Amino acid sequence: MSTATITAVTGMEVFDRTTSTWGRITMLLGLALSLAGPLYLVFIADLGVTPAHVLTAYAAVAATFLVFAVVEPLTYFPVLGQAAMYQAFMIGNISNKLLPAAVVAQDSIGVRPGTKKADLASVMAICGAALVHLTSLLVFVGLLGTWLLGNVPPQVMEVARLYILPAIAGAVLVQAVATVRQPRTAVIAMGVALFLVLVVVPVVPSLGMYGTAVAVALTIALSWTLRDRRGRSLQETSAETAPVDQEVR
């Protein structure tokens, strides 16, 4: 290995250690701030809120969203990488904003998810996405929010309310499929989703709120089980020998 390669490897090791340390600190601080409100209402403010009320509210939310707290990190990590994961879960809007930004950035510079270059691309893409998002919030919500709501026709607001989410979700889906270029996995994911929506949920309606999590888990399991082991082993071998070939050249 050349001196430049050794320096780059050492730099990435330092980067990973630094982001791991400060990422944990910032996540713990965010958790503490998130819990500060409920703790204040229970132990300081005289509003009649008891610990039982807080636990009941938590149970109601966890019944729907706790499964996503397990599935989403497993789903996003292979694409975003360690450092960008800390950023993404502190900022939010991962699936409709940060993840597409990271995927486009990786595709623009021609790197595959899971590599160090892809991790760095994710970090920079999320920084850019957060900057654009905060700037647009400042302008269109902070400065022009009241004016826009008062001047936009109600019919337009109703159309936006009905179609904005499907439009965003559809655009993100097409973008991800076209960028990642994994047709086998995409076909499996669509098949699993259609099976759950058209067959499973009508028979067992209570699974509707967990449909996304179940679809993700089944897609991962089927994609791994039905993978082309021979093709994958050849691909991994090529990836492992590529740095050596570059050094020889």
GROMACS .gro file of C-alpha atoms in nm:
model
  249
    1MET     CA    1   0.000   0.000   0.000
    2SER     CA    2   0.123   0.347  -0.084
    3THR     CA    3   0.169   0.627   0.169
    4ALA     CA    4  -0.139   0.806   0.035
    5THR     CA    5  -0.351   0.494   0.080
    6ILE     CA    6  -0.228   0.442   0.437
    7THR     CA    7  -0.298   0.808   0.517
    8ALA     CA    8  -0.650   0.781   0.376
    9VAL     CA    9  -0.722   0.464   0.576
   10THR     CA   10  -0.591   0.625   0.895
   11GLY     CA   11  -0.798   0.937   0.829
   12MET     CA   12  -1.116   0.732   0.788
   13GLU     CA   13  -1.045   0.544   1.110
   14VAL     CA   14  -1.011   0.875   1.296
   15PHE     CA   15  -1.328   1.001   1.126
   16ASP     CA   16  -1.523   0.691   1.231
   17ARG     CA   17  -1.403   0.716   1.592
   18THR     CA   18  -1.484   1.087   1.611
   19THR     CA   19  -1.832   1.056   1.461
   20SER     CA   20  -1.906   0.757   1.683
   21THR     CA   21  -1.809   0.948   1.998
   22TRP     CA   22  -1.986   1.274   1.919
   23GLY     CA   23  -2.278   1.097   1.757
   24ARG     CA   24  -2.354   0.910   2.078
   25ILE     CA   25  -2.318   1.228   2.282
   26THR     CA   26  -2.554   1.428   2.063
   27MET     CA   27  -2.808   1.146   2.048
   28LEU     CA   28  -2.807   1.116   2.427
   29LEU     CA   29  -2.849   1.492   2.460
   30GLY     CA   30  -3.139   1.479   2.215
   31LEU     CA   31  -3.298   1.199   2.415
   32ALA     CA   32  -3.259   1.395   2.737
   33LEU     CA   33  -3.420   1.704   2.583
   34SER     CA   34  -3.704   1.494   2.443
   35LEU     CA   35  -3.776   1.348   2.787
   36ALA     CA   36  -3.744   1.683   2.963
   37GLY     CA   37  -4.099   1.789   2.864
   38PRO     CA   38  -4.281   1.483   3.001
   39LEU     CA   39  -4.066   1.484   3.315
   40TYR     CA   40  -4.146   1.852   3.373
   41LEU     CA   41  -4.520   1.790   3.334
   42VAL     CA   42  -4.513   1.496   3.575
   43PHE     CA   43  -4.279   1.615   3.851
   44ILE     CA   44  -4.277   1.997   3.838
   45ALA     CA   45  -4.582   2.147   3.666
   46ASP     CA   46  -4.908   2.115   3.856
   47LEU     CA   47  -5.124   2.000   3.562
   48GLY     CA   48  -5.255   1.677   3.706
   49VAL     CA   49  -5.038   1.462   3.477
   50THR     CA   50  -4.928   1.144   3.649
   51PRO     CA   51  -4.664   0.884   3.552
   52ALA     CA   52  -4.952   0.652   3.462
   53HIS     CA   53  -5.076   0.904   3.205
   54VAL     CA   54  -4.731   0.928   3.049
   55LEU     CA   55  -4.691   0.549   3.033
   56THR     CA   56  -5.038   0.512   2.880
   57ALA     CA   57  -4.958   0.768   2.613
   58TYR     CA   58  -4.623   0.601   2.545
   59ALA     CA   59  -4.788   0.260   2.510
   60ALA     CA   60  -5.039   0.401   2.262
   61VAL     CA   61  -4.762   0.547   2.046
   62ALA     CA   62  -4.525   0.252   2.084
   63ALA     CA   63  -4.795   0.008   1.972
   64THR     CA   64  -4.776   0.169   1.628
   65PHE     CA   65  -4.428   0.311   1.594
   66LEU     CA   66  -4.198   0.099   1.811
   67VAL     CA   67  -4.152  -0.155   1.535
   68PHE     CA   68  -4.022   0.122   1.308
   69ALA     CA   69  -3.761   0.211   1.569
   70VAL     CA   70  -3.616  -0.136   1.509
   71VAL     CA   71  -3.672  -0.170   1.134
   72GLU     CA   72  -3.565   0.178   1.017
   73PRO     CA   73  -3.206   0.171   1.150
   74LEU     CA   74  -3.153  -0.172   0.993
   75THR     CA   75  -3.297  -0.045   0.665
   76TYR     CA   76  -3.112   0.286   0.640
   77PHE     CA   77  -2.767   0.186   0.770
   78PRO     CA   78  -2.646  -0.002   0.459
   79VAL     CA   79  -2.708   0.311   0.248
   80LEU     CA   80  -2.622   0.594   0.485
   81GLY     CA   81  -2.333   0.457   0.688
   82GLN     CA   82  -2.242   0.528   1.049
   83ALA     CA   83  -2.185   0.904   1.052
   84ALA     CA   84  -2.487   0.989   0.837
   85MET     CA   85  -2.711   0.772   1.056
   86TYR     CA   86  -2.646   1.001   1.352
   87GLN     CA   87  -2.726   1.302   1.136
   88ALA     CA   88  -3.038   1.150   0.987
   89PHE     CA   89  -3.204   1.047   1.312
   90MET     CA   90  -3.134   1.385   1.469
   91ILE     CA   91  -3.277   1.575   1.171
   92GLY     CA   92  -3.572   1.355   1.071
   93ASN     CA   93  -3.762   1.323   0.741
   94ILE     CA   94  -3.524   1.044   0.645
   95SER     CA   95  -3.722   0.850   0.386
   96ASN     CA   96  -3.861   1.150   0.197
   97LYS     CA   97  -3.561   1.386   0.216
   98LEU     CA   98  -3.231   1.263   0.356
   99LEU     CA   99  -3.218   0.913   0.210
  100PRO     CA  100  -3.297   1.031  -0.147
  101ALA     CA  101  -3.033   1.303  -0.115
  102ALA     CA  102  -2.775   1.046  -0.008
  103VAL     CA  103  -2.869   0.804  -0.287
  104VAL     CA  104  -2.845   1.075  -0.554
  105ALA     CA  105  -2.510   1.195  -0.419
  106GLN     CA  106  -2.366   0.843  -0.426
  107ASP     CA  107  -2.492   0.785  -0.778
  108SER     CA  108  -2.357   1.122  -0.897
  109ILE     CA  109  -2.000   1.033  -0.802
  110GLY     CA  110  -2.034   0.669  -0.902
  111VAL     CA  111  -1.992   0.489  -0.568
  112ARG     CA  112  -2.185   0.196  -0.426
  113PRO     CA  113  -2.357   0.206  -0.085
  114GLY     CA  114  -2.150   0.047   0.190
  115THR     CA  115  -1.816   0.191   0.082
  116LYS     CA  116  -1.625   0.464   0.264
  117LYS     CA  117  -1.671   0.705  -0.025
  118ALA     CA  118  -2.045   0.641  -0.015
  119ASP     CA  119  -2.051   0.713   0.360
  120LEU     CA  120  -1.878   1.047   0.305
  121ALA     CA  121  -2.115   1.129   0.020
  122SER     CA  122  -2.409   1.060   0.251
  123VAL     CA  123  -2.271   1.295   0.515
  124MET     CA  124  -2.224   1.582   0.271
  125ALA     CA  125  -2.560   1.519   0.102
  126ILE     CA  126  -2.743   1.530   0.435
  127CYS     CA  127  -2.564   1.854   0.526
  128GLY     CA  128  -2.684   2.005   0.199
  129ALA     CA  129  -3.038   1.872   0.239
  130ALA     CA  130  -3.063   2.006   0.593
  131LEU     CA  131  -2.934   2.348   0.482
  132VAL     CA  132  -3.190   2.370   0.201
  133HIS     CA  133  -3.467   2.249   0.431
  134LEU     CA  134  -3.394   2.498   0.708
  135THR     CA  135  -3.360   2.783   0.459
  136SER     CA  136  -3.693   2.699   0.296
  137LEU     CA  137  -3.860   2.675   0.637
  138LEU     CA  138  -3.724   3.015   0.733
  139VAL     CA  139  -3.848   3.176   0.412
  140PHE     CA  140  -4.173   2.996   0.332
  141VAL     CA  141  -4.291   2.926   0.687
  142GLY     CA  142  -4.121   3.178   0.912
  143LEU     CA  143  -4.146   3.481   0.683
  144LEU     CA  144  -4.419   3.401   0.430
  145GLY     CA  145  -4.625   3.136   0.609
  146THR     CA  146  -4.923   3.349   0.711
  147TRP     CA  147  -4.926   3.536   0.380
  148LEU     CA  148  -4.920   3.215   0.177
  149LEU     CA  149  -5.203   3.055   0.376
  150GLY     CA  150  -5.414   3.364   0.331
  151ASN     CA  151  -5.361   3.391  -0.045
  152VAL     CA  152  -5.355   3.032  -0.168
  153PRO     CA  153  -5.707   2.927  -0.284
  154PRO     CA  154  -5.872   2.661  -0.068
  155GLN     CA  155  -5.911   2.434  -0.372
  156VAL     CA  156  -5.535   2.432  -0.422
  157MET     CA  157  -5.478   2.355  -0.055
  158GLU     CA  158  -5.719   2.062  -0.074
  159VAL     CA  159  -5.546   1.919  -0.382
  160ALA     CA  160  -5.207   1.958  -0.214
  161ARG     CA  161  -5.334   1.789   0.100
  162LEU     CA  162  -5.465   1.490  -0.095
  163TYR     CA  163  -5.181   1.436  -0.341
  164ILE     CA  164  -4.862   1.581  -0.196
  165LEU     CA  165  -4.773   1.269   0.007
  166PRO     CA  166  -4.834   1.019  -0.277
  167ALA     CA  167  -4.640   1.246  -0.513
  168ILE     CA  168  -4.340   1.261  -0.280
  169ALA     CA  169  -4.350   0.889  -0.200
  170GLY     CA  170  -4.381   0.795  -0.568
  171ALA     CA  171  -4.095   1.022  -0.672
  172VAL     CA  172  -3.871   0.886  -0.396
  173LEU     CA  173  -3.954   0.527  -0.490
  174VAL     CA  174  -3.879   0.575  -0.860
  175GLN     CA  175  -3.561   0.766  -0.778
  176ALA     CA  176  -3.437   0.494  -0.544
  177VAL     CA  177  -3.512   0.211  -0.789
  178ALA     CA  178  -3.346   0.393  -1.079
  179THR     CA  179  -3.039   0.495  -0.878
  180VAL     CA  180  -2.962   0.180  -0.680
  181ARG     CA  181  -3.025  -0.044  -0.984
  182GLN     CA  182  -3.118  -0.364  -0.802
  183PRO     CA  183  -3.403  -0.497  -1.020
  184ARG     CA  184  -3.431  -0.831  -0.841
  185THR     CA  185  -3.473  -0.668  -0.502
  186ALA     CA  186  -3.714  -0.408  -0.645
  187VAL     CA  187  -3.935  -0.681  -0.794
  188ILE     CA  188  -3.933  -0.873  -0.465
  189ALA     CA  189  -4.024  -0.557  -0.272
  190MET     CA  190  -4.315  -0.475  -0.504
  191GLY     CA  191  -4.439  -0.833  -0.492
  192VAL     CA  192  -4.426  -0.841  -0.112
  193ALA     CA  193  -4.603  -0.504  -0.086
  194LEU     CA  194  -4.882  -0.609  -0.325
  195PHE     CA  195  -4.925  -0.938  -0.142
  196LEU     CA  196  -4.957  -0.763   0.194
  197VAL     CA  197  -5.193  -0.491   0.069
  198LEU     CA  198  -5.419  -0.711  -0.145
  199VAL     CA  199  -5.413  -1.041   0.045
  200VAL     CA  200  -5.282  -1.021   0.402
  201VAL     CA  201  -5.427  -0.690   0.527
  202PRO     CA  202  -5.784  -0.760   0.403
  203VAL     CA  203  -5.776  -1.093   0.585
  204VAL     CA  204  -5.602  -0.959   0.899
  205PRO     CA  205  -5.682  -0.584   0.919
  206SER     CA  206  -5.493  -0.544   1.248
  207LEU     CA  207  -5.166  -0.590   1.055
  208GLY     CA  208  -5.234  -0.275   0.853
  209MET     CA  209  -5.041  -0.046   1.087
  210TYR     CA  210  -4.741  -0.278   1.074
  211GLY     CA  211  -4.754  -0.329   0.697
  212THR     CA  212  -4.445  -0.124   0.618
  213ALA     CA  213  -4.232  -0.294   0.880
  214VAL     CA  214  -4.348  -0.640   0.773
  215ALA     CA  215  -4.284  -0.557   0.406
  216VAL     CA  216  -3.932  -0.437   0.481
  217ALA     CA  217  -3.848  -0.743   0.690
  218LEU     CA  218  -3.988  -0.986   0.432
  219THR     CA  219  -3.812  -0.811   0.144
  220ILE     CA  220  -3.477  -0.827   0.324
  221ALA     CA  221  -3.527  -1.193   0.411
  222LEU     CA  222  -3.638  -1.296   0.062
  223SER     CA  223  -3.369  -1.092  -0.113
  224TRP     CA  224  -3.103  -1.256   0.102
  225THR     CA  225  -3.248  -1.606   0.063
  226LEU     CA  226  -3.299  -1.582  -0.313
  227ARG     CA  227  -2.970  -1.410  -0.389
  228ASP     CA  228  -2.733  -1.539  -0.657
  229ARG     CA  229  -2.463  -1.681  -0.431
  230ARG     CA  230  -2.221  -1.754  -0.714
  231GLY     CA  231  -2.258  -1.408  -0.869
  232ARG     CA  232  -2.229  -1.244  -0.531
  233SER     CA  233  -1.912  -1.431  -0.442
  234LEU     CA  234  -1.752  -1.328  -0.771
  235GLN     CA  235  -1.856  -0.967  -0.710
  236GLU     CA  236  -1.711  -0.970  -0.359
  237THR     CA  237  -1.387  -1.122  -0.487
  238SER     CA  238  -1.356  -0.850  -0.751
  239ALA     CA  239  -1.424  -0.580  -0.494
  240GLU     CA  240  -1.158  -0.720  -0.260
  241THR     CA  241  -0.892  -0.743  -0.531
  242ALA     CA  242  -0.966  -0.403  -0.688
  243PRO     CA  243  -0.748  -0.199  -0.446
  244VAL     CA  244  -0.460  -0.440  -0.500
  245ASP     CA  245  -0.492  -0.407  -0.876
  246GLN     CA  246  -0.493  -0.028  -0.849
  247GLU     CA  247  -0.180  -0.033  -0.635
  248VAL     CA  248   0.001  -0.254  -0.886
  249ARG     CA  249  -0.092  -0.022  -1.169
   0.00000   0.00000   0.00000
